[in-house]
XYZ file of C-alpha atoms in Angstrom:
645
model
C 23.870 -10.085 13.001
C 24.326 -12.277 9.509
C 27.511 -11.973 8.185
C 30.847 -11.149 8.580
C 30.646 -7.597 9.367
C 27.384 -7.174 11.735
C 24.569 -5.393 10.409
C 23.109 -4.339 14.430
C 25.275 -3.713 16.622
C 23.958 -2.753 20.436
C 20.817 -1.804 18.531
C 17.895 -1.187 20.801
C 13.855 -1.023 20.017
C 10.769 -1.167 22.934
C 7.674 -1.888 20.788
C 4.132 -1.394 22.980
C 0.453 -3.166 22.519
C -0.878 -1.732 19.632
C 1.982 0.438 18.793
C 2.585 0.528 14.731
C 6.012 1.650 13.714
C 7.609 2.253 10.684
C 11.402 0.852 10.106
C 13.431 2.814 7.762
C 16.798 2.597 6.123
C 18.882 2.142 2.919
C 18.720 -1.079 1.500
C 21.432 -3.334 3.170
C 20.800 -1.683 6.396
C 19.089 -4.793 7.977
C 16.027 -4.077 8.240
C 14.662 -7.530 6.366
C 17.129 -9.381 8.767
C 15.609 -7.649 12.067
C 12.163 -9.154 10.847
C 13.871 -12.338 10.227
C 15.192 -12.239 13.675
C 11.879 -11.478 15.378
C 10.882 -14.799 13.730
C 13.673 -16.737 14.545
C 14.445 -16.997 10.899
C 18.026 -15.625 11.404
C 20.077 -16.255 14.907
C 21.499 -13.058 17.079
C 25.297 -13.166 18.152
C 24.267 -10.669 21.057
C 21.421 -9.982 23.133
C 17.839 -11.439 22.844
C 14.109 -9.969 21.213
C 11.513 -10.552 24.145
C 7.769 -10.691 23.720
C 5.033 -11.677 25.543
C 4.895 -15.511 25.636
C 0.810 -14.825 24.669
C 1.682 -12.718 21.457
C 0.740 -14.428 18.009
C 3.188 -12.623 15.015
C 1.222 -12.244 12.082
C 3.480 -11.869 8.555
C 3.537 -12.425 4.894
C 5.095 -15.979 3.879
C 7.998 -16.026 1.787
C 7.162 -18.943 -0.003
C 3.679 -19.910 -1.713
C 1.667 -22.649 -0.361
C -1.309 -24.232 -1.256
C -1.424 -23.631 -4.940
C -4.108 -26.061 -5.373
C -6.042 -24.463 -2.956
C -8.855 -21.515 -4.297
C -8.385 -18.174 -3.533
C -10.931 -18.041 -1.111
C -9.461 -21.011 0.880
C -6.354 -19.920 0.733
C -7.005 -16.394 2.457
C -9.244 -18.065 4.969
C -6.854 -20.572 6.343
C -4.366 -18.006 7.216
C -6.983 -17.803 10.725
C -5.546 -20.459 12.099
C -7.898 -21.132 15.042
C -10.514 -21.257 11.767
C -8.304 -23.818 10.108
C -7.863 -25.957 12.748
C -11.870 -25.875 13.486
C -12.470 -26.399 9.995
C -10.788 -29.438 9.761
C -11.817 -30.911 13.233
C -15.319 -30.736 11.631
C -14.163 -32.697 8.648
C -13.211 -35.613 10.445
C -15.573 -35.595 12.568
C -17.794 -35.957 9.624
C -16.065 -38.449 7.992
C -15.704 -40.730 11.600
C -19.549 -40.678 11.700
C -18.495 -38.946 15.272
C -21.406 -37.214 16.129
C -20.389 -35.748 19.540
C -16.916 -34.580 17.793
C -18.803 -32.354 15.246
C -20.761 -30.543 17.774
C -17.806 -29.725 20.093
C -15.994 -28.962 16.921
C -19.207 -26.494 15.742
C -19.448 -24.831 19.339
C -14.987 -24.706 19.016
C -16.694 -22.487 15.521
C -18.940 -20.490 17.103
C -16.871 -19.477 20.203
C -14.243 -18.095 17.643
C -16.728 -16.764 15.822
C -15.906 -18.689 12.722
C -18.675 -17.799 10.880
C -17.315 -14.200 10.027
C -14.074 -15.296 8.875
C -15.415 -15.936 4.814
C -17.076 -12.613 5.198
C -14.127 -11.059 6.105
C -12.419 -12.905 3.896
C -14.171 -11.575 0.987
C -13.908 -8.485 2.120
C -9.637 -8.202 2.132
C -9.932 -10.050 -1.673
C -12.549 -6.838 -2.755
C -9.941 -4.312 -1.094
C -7.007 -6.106 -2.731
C -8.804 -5.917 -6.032
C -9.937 -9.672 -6.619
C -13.121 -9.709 -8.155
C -15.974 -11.963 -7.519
C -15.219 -14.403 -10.101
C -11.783 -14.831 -9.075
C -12.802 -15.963 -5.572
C -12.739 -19.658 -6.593
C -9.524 -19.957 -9.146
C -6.849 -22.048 -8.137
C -3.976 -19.756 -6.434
C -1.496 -21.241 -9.249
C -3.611 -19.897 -11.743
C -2.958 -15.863 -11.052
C 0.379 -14.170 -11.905
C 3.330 -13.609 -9.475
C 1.968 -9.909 -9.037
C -1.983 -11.281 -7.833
C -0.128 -14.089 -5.571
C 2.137 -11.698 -3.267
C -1.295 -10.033 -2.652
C -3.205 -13.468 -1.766
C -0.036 -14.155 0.697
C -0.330 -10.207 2.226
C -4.383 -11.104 2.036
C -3.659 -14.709 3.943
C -1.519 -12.708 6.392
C -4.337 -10.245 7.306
C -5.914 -12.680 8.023
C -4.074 -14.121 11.295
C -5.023 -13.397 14.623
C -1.622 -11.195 15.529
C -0.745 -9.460 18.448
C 2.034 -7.945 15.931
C 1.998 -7.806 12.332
C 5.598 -7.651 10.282
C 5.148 -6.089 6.544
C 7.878 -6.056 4.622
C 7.304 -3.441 1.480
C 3.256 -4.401 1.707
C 2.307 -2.016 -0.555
C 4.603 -3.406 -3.437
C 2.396 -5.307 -5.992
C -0.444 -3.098 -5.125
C -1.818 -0.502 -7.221
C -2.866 3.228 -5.595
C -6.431 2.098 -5.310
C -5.409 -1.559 -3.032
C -2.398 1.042 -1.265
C -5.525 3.355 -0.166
C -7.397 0.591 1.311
C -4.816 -1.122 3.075
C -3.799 2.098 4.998
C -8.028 2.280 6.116
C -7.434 -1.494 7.051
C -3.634 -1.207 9.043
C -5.553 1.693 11.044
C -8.717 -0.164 12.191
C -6.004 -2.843 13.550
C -5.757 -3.113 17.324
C -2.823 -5.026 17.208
C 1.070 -3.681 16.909
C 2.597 -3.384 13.509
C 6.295 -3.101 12.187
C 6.298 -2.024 8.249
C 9.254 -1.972 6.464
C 8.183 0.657 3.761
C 10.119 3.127 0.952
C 6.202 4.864 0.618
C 6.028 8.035 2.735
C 2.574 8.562 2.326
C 1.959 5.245 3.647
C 4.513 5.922 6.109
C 2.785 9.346 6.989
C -0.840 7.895 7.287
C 0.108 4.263 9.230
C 3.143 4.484 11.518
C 3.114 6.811 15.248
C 7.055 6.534 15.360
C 9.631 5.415 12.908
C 13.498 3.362 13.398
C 15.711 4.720 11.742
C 18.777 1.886 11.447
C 21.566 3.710 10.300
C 25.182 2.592 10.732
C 24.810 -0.341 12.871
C 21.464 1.449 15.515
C 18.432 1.909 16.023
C 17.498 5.659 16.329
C 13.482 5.989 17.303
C 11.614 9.292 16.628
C 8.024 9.570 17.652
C 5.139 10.337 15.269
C 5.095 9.744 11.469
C 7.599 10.192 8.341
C 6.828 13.337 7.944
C 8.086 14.031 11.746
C 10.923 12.056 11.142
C 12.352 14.233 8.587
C 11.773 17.412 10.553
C 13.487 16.147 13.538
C 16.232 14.462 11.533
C 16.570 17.659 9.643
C 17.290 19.568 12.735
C 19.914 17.631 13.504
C 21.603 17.563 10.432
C 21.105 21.600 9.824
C 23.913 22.011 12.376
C 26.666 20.846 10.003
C 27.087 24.003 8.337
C 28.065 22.322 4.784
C 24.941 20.599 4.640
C 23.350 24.009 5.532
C 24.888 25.453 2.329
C 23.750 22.656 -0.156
C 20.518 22.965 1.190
C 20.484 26.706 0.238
C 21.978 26.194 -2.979
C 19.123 23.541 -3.848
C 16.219 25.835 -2.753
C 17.569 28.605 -4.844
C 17.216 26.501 -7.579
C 14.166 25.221 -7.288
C 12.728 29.153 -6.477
C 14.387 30.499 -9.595
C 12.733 27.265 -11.853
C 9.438 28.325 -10.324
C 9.901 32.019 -11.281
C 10.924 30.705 -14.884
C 7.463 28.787 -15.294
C 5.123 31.457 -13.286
C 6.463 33.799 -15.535
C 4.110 31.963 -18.282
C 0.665 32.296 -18.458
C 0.276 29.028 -20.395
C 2.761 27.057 -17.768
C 1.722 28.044 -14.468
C -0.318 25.084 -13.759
C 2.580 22.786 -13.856
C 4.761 25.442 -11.757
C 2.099 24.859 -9.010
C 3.644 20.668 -8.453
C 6.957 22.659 -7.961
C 5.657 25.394 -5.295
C 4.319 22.288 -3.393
C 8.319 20.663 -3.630
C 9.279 23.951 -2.302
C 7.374 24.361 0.676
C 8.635 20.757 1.613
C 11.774 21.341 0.929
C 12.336 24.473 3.390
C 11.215 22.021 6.049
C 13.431 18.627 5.068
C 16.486 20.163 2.652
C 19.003 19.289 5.148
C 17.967 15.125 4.721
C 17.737 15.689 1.204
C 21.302 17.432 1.259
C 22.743 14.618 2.742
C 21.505 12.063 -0.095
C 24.456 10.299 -1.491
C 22.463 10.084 -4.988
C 22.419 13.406 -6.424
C 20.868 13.493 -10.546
C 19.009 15.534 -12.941
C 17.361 15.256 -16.266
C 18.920 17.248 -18.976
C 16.857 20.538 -20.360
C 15.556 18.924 -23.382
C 16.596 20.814 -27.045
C 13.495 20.424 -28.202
C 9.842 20.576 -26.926
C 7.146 19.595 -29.867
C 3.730 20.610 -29.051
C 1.195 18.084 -28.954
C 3.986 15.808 -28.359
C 1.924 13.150 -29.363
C -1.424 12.160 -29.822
C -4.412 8.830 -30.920
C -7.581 8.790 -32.666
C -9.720 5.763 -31.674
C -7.012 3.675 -31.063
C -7.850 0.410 -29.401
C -5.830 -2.827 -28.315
C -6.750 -6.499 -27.886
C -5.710 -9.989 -28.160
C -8.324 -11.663 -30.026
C -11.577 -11.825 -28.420
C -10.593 -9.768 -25.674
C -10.643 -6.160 -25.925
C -8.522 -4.040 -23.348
C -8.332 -0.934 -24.784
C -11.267 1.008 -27.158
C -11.553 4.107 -29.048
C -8.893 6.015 -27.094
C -8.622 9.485 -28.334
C -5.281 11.577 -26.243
C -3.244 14.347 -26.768
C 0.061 15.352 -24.671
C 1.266 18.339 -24.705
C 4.630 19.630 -24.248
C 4.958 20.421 -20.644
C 2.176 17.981 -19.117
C 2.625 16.258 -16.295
C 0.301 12.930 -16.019
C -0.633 10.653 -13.318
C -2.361 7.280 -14.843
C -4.671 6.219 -12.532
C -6.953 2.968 -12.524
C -6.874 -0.875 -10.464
C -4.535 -3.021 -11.775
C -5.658 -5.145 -14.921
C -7.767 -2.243 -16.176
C -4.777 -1.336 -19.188
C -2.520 1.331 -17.838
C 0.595 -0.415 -18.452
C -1.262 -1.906 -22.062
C -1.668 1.924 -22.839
C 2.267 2.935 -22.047
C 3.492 0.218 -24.461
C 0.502 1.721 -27.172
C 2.340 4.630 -26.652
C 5.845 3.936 -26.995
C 4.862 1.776 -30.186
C 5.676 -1.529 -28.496
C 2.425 -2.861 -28.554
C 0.461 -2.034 -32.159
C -2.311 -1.301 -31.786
C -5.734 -3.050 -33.368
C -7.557 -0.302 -35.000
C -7.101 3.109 -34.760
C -3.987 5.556 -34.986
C -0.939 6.940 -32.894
C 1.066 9.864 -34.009
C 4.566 11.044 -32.667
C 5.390 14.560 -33.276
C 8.675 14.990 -35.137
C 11.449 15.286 -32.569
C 10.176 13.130 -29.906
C 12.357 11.450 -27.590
C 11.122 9.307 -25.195
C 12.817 7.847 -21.341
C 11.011 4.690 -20.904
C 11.117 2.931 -17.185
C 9.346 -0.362 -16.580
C 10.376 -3.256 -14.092
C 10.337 -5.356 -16.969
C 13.338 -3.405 -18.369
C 15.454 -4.906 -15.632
C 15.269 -8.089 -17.196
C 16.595 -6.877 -20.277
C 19.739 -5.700 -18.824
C 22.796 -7.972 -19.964
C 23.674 -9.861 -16.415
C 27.123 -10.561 -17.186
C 27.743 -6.430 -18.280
C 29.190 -3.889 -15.710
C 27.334 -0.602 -15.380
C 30.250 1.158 -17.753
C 29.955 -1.455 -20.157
C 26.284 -0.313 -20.718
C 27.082 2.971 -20.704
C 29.795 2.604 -23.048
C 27.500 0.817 -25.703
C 24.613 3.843 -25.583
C 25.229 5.333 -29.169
C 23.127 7.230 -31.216
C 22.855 9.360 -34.578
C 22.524 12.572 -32.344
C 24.370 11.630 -29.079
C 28.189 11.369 -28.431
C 29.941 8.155 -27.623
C 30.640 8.897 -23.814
C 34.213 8.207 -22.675
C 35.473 6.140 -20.197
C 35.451 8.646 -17.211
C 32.490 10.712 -18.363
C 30.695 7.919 -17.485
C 32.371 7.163 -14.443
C 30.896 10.460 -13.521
C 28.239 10.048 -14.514
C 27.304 6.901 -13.232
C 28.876 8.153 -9.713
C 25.673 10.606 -9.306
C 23.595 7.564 -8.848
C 25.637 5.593 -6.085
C 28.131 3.668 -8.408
C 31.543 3.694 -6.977
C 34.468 3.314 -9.756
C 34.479 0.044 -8.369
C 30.681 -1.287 -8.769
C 30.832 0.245 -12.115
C 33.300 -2.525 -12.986
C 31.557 -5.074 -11.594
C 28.696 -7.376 -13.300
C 25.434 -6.300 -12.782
C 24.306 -9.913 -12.103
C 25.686 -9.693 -8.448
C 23.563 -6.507 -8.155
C 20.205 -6.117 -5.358
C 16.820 -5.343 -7.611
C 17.412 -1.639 -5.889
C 20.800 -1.328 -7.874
C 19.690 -2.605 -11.005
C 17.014 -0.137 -10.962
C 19.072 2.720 -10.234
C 21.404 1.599 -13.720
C 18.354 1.315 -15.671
C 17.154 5.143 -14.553
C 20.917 6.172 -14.989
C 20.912 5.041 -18.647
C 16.882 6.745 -19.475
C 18.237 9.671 -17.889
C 21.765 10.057 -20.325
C 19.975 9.818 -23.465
C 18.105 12.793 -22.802
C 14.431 12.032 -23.508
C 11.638 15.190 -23.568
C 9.216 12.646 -22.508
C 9.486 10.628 -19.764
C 7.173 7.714 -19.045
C 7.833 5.673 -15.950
C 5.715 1.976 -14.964
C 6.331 1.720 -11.050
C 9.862 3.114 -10.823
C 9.926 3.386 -6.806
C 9.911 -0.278 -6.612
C 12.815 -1.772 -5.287
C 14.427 1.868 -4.897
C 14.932 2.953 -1.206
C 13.735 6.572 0.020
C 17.150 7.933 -0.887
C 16.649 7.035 -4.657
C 12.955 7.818 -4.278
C 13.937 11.530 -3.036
C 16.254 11.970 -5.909
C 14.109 11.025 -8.775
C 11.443 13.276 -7.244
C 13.881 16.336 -7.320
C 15.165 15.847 -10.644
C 12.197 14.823 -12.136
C 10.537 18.541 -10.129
C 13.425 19.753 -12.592
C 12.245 18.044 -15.581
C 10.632 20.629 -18.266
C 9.855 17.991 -20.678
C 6.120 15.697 -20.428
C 5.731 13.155 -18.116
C 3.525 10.614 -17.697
C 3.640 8.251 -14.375
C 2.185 5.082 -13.179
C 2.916 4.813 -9.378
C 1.136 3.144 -6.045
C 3.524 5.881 -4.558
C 0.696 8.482 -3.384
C 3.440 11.024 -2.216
C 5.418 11.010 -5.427
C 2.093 11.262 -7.783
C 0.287 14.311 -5.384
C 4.158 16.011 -5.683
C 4.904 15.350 -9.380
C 1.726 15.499 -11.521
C -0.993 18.239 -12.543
C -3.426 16.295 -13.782
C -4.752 12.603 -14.069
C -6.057 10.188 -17.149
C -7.889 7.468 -15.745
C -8.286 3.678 -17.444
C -11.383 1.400 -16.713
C -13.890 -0.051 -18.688
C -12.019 -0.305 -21.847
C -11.689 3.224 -21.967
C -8.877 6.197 -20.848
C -10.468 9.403 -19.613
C -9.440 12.884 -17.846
C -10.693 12.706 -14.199
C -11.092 15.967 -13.119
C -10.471 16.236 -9.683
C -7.236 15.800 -7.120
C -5.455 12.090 -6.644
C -7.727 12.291 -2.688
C -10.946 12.736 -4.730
C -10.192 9.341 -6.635
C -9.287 7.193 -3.973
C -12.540 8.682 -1.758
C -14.301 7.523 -4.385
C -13.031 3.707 -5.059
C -13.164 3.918 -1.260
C -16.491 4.452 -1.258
C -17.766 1.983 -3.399
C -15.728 -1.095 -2.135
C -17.537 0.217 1.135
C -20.898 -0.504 -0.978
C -19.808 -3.653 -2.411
C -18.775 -4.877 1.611
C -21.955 -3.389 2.819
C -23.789 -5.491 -0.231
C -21.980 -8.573 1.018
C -23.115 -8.199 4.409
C -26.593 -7.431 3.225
C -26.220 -10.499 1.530
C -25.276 -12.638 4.838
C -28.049 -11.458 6.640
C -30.993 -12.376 3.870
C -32.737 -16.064 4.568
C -34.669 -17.409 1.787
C -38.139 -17.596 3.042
C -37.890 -14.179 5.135
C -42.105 -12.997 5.458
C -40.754 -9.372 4.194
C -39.716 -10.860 0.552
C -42.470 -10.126 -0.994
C -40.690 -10.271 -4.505
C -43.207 -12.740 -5.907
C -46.055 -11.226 -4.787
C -48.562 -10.190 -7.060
C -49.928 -6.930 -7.353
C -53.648 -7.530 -5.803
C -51.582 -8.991 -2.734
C -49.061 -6.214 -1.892
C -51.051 -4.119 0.164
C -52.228 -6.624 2.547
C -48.121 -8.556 2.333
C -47.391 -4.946 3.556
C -49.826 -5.174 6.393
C -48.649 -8.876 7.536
C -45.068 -7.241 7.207
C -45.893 -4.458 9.846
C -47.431 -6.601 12.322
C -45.006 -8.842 12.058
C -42.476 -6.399 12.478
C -44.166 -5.075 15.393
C -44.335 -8.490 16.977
C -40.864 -9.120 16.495
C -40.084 -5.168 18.398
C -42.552 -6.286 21.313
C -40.586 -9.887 21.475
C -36.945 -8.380 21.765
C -37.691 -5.204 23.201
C -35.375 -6.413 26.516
C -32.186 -7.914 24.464
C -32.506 -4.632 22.435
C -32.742 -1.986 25.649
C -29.324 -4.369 27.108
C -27.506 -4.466 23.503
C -28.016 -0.797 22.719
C -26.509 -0.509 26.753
C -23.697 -2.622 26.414
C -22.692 -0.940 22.723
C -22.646 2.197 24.435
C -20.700 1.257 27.383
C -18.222 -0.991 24.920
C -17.647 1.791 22.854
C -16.532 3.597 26.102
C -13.941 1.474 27.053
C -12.447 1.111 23.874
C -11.896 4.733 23.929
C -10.402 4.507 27.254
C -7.776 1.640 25.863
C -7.288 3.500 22.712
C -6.190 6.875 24.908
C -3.956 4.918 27.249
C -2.259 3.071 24.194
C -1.676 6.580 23.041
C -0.421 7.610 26.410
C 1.708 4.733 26.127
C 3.546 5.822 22.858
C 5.056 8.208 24.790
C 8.642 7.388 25.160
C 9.512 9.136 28.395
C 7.037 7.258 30.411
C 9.207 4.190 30.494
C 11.631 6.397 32.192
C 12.998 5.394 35.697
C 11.250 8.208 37.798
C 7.357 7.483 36.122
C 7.712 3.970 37.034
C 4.626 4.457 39.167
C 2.645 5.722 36.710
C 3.654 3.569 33.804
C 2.255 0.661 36.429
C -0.881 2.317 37.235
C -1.146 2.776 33.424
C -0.160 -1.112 32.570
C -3.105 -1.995 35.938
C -5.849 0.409 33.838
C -4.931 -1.438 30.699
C -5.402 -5.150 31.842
C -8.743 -4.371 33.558
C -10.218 -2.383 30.767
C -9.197 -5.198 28.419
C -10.773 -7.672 30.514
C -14.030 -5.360 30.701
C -14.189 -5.179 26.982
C -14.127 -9.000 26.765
C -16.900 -9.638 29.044
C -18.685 -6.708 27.099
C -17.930 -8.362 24.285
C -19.289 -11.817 25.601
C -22.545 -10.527 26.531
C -22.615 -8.146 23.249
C -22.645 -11.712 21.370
C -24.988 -13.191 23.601
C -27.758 -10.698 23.026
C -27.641 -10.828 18.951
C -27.422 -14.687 19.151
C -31.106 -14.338 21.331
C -32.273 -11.382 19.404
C -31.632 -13.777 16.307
C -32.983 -17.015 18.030
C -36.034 -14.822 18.442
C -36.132 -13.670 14.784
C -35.632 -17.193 13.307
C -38.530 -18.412 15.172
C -41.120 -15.589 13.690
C -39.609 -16.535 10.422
C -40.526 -20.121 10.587
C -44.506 -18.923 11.813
């Protein structure tokens, strides 16, 4: 498939209704093509991808539409069936074509059209979008905010199967957190491409692995995926003893920081690399990038820190009075939505940015590792990875010689060829790599790193996480990666409202948190919905003298209202509790139905007993569904009509 040498070959993968599965491999395995191919983007040389001729495939579009369009419209046309209705209505109304615009209103209602701009609003408040944003053009927000309108528009579709290709890139920790509640309220099936093994671990029931031209399939999440790929890389003995030489390590760096009082907070990050690593060493072994950051000479203590130091441009403050210290040895997660100033604060520290009032001090011997995914830009296309090594010189470091940084540039995938070669040819994955290649030479005690996993695949990703578990020196991070923060960092600052505080509590206690109150703002919106102007219980005009008898007229009313829908109420509470039932039936078959052996030759019986349950319960659950709808649209015909007494 593509190319001259094939990236499948005889590759194999059954996907199942509902069924969500991760697809893993390094970068140039094929996984982006397979998607490709699923759409008919890309042609197959061999063999066919079969689907049910009724199955819509949701994904994210590669190219932006609809600039002109407003946020809001543009998330909201991605239901197509809504789209379509929408605009059948608007010619009706412009033909005069009365007839038209009430088959095209009933075509609404039968789709139930009139949720899709509430639940529109409500992917835009998990993304992050605010309120006012709702209504700016989509060519108006960055590159960053339009990748999450397209992922927003593609939630949007009605899919039988959903293809994400690195969703949770462009998203900060807080969007990443809500997007994993959203992926597993979706009935439909899902294949993610995804580097994130948190994401992975919370999303996915079974992961492909496409390694050398296949498709291996291993049930459950990452996490089970490394255990049973672990297993069957323990029995090559070598691998065995690199794995034993790497825990050793890592136990005798533990021992080193337990052994101080003062350090063994940040030894507790490690003990949690540890335990994983006795359970996964074996994959890790096998990692063709293998680096560490030098023990730094010198650890000053505070390493740095502000007095009311604030940032702006102009009118518009971002940052105010922000008083820090870092000590040496402090490990830092930055935590806050994207926009609030964490990457503002980074370049306040570095001394990119000056700052507007306030002060910044660096402790005397100092040496900072900066990594941003704007410093891949600044890479010289037309250099070859030596020729940036070769040009790193400085007062207190050595001009590196040819070969040493062969060498040295080996330990993070560079052949002696690619180091030749100019980096403009190179994927985003490679440059990155370089870029962390030439932080990690110069030796910094302080490492500060702006969403370094994007672009690098889980192999990079494991590698930085061991030798940054290594790494004595401060560190602060900025990551959507949930697995490499919980694994890496003690404690966490976190930016919003102009300001940068210490949360104290764990990275789950955050995000349970901005859970909870997009759950309020949702709730708020639906709250919202459901208030008509004129409603006998708003009594917020009322004056004093009237409120006890308004509160009267509200309770007979209300008891009016009971008496009048008492029926559709006894049927509706009846039908929830028998559609909740079969739901739960459907879910446990579709669970059933993850299981890999059934679609073996001998259980052919019971996978068609199985595939007879499923159709029937699924036509149950739509006629449930029917008459669910039919008793609120009474129970509100009902309502509307006390209103208007």
């Amino acid at each position: 498939m593509a190319g001259l040498k094939p990236l499948l070959q005889n590759a194999s993968l059954t996907l199942h209704p509902g069924q969500k599965i991760g697809l893993i491999g390094q970068n140039g395995a094929g996984k982006s093509t397979l998607l490709k191919a699923i759409l008919n983007e890309v042609s197959l040389e061999a063999g066919n991808i079969a689907m049910p001729d009724t199955w819509q495939v949701g994904y994210v579009e590669q190219e932006q539409t609809h600039l002109s369009f407003s946020a809001m419209e543009y998330v909201t046309t991605g239901d197509t069936l809504y789209a379509e209705a929408r605009t059948r209505i608007d010619q009706a109304e412009l033909n005069n074509d009365h007839d038209a615009l009430v088959a095209s209103y009933d075509e609404l209602d039968r789709i139930s059209g009139y949720e899709v701009p509430q639940k529109a609003q409500q992917l835009l408040y998990g993304l992050g979008f605010s309120e006012a944003e709702f209504n700016k053009p989509v060519e108006s927000f960055s590159g960053g905010w339009q990748v999450r309108l397209k992922l927003a528009r593609a939630l949007m579709q009605r899919a039988d199967l959903l293809l994400l290709d690195e969703p949770t890139n462009h998203l900060d920790i807080e969007a990443v957190s809500w997007l994993i509640q959203w992926l597993k309220g979706f009935s439909g099936a899902v294949i993610v491409i995804s580097h994130d093994r948190h994401f992975l671990d919370e999303v996915v029931q079974g992961i492909a692995h496409l390694d050398q031209g296949k498709i291996q399939y291993y049930s459950g999440n990452f996490a089970a995926f490394e255990r049973q790929r672990n297993e069957q890389l323990m029995q090559q003995q070598a691998l065995h003893d690199k794995q034993k030489q790497q825990m050793q390590h890592l136990k005798s760096f533990i021992e080193r920081f337990k052994a101080k009082a003062s350090k063994a907070k940040q030894a507790q990050s490690r003990v949690k690399a540890l335990e994983r690593i006795e359970s996964v060493a074996a994959v890790q072994a096998s990692n063709p990038f293998q680096f560490h950051f030098a023990e730094p000479e010198h650890l000053p203590d505070p390493m740095l820190f502000s007095d009311a130091l604030s940032f702006g441009y102009e009118d518009h403050l971002i940052l105010k009075d922000v008083d820090l210290t870092l000590r040496a040895g402090d490990r830092i997660g930055l935590v806050g939505v994207n926009g609030s100033g964490k990457t503002t604060l980074l370049k306040l520290l570095i001394k990119e940015n000056p700052p507007k009032s306030g002060k910044l001090v660096h402790s005397k011997g100092l040496k900072i590792g900066y990594f941003a995914q704007h410093q891949l830009e600044s890479l010289n296309l037309d250099q070859s990875p030596l020729a940036h090594m070769l040009s790193l010189t400085k007062e207190d470091m050595e001009r590196v010689t040819d070969q040493e940084a062969r060498d040295f540039l080996g330990q993070f995938g560079f052949s002696h060829d690619k180091t030749l070669n100019p980096i403009k040819h190179f994927s985003g994955g490679e440059k990155a790599r370089l870029s962390l290649a030439l932080m990690v030479y110069q030796k910094p005690n302080l490492i500060i790193l702006d969403e370094p996993t994007n672009h690098l695949d889980m192999e990079t990703r494991d590698a930085l996480e061991m030798a940054l578990q290594e790494f004595s020196g401060a560190l602060i991070l900025v990551t959507h990666d949930q697995h490499l923060l919980t694994s890496i960092v003690d404690q966490f600052w976190w930016v919003h409202d102009q300001r940068v505080e210490r949360y104290h509590g764990d990275l789950d206690a955050y995000l349970q948190q901005r859970l909870r109150l997009l759950k309020e703002k949702q709730a708020q919106i639906k709250a919202e919905k459901s208030t008509r102007p004129g409603n006998i219980s708003d009594t917020s005009n009322a004056s004093s003298a009237n409120k006890k008898a308004q509160r009267q007229q509200n309770a007979h009313y209300r008891k009016q209202l009971k008496e009048a829908t008492r029926d559709q109420s006894k049927r509706l509470a009846k039908v929830e509790k028998q559609l909740s039932d079969a739901q739960k039936q459907l879910a446990d078959l579709h669970a059933e139905m993850e299981d890999a052996t059934l679609y073996e030759a001998n259980r052919s019986k019971e996978l068609k007993d199985i595939l007879k349950q499923e159709a029937q319960l699924k036509v149950l659950i739509e006629s449930l569904e029917d008459e669910w709808l039919l008793l609120e649209d009474e129970i509100e015909e009902i309502t509307n009509s006390f209103s208007e007494v």
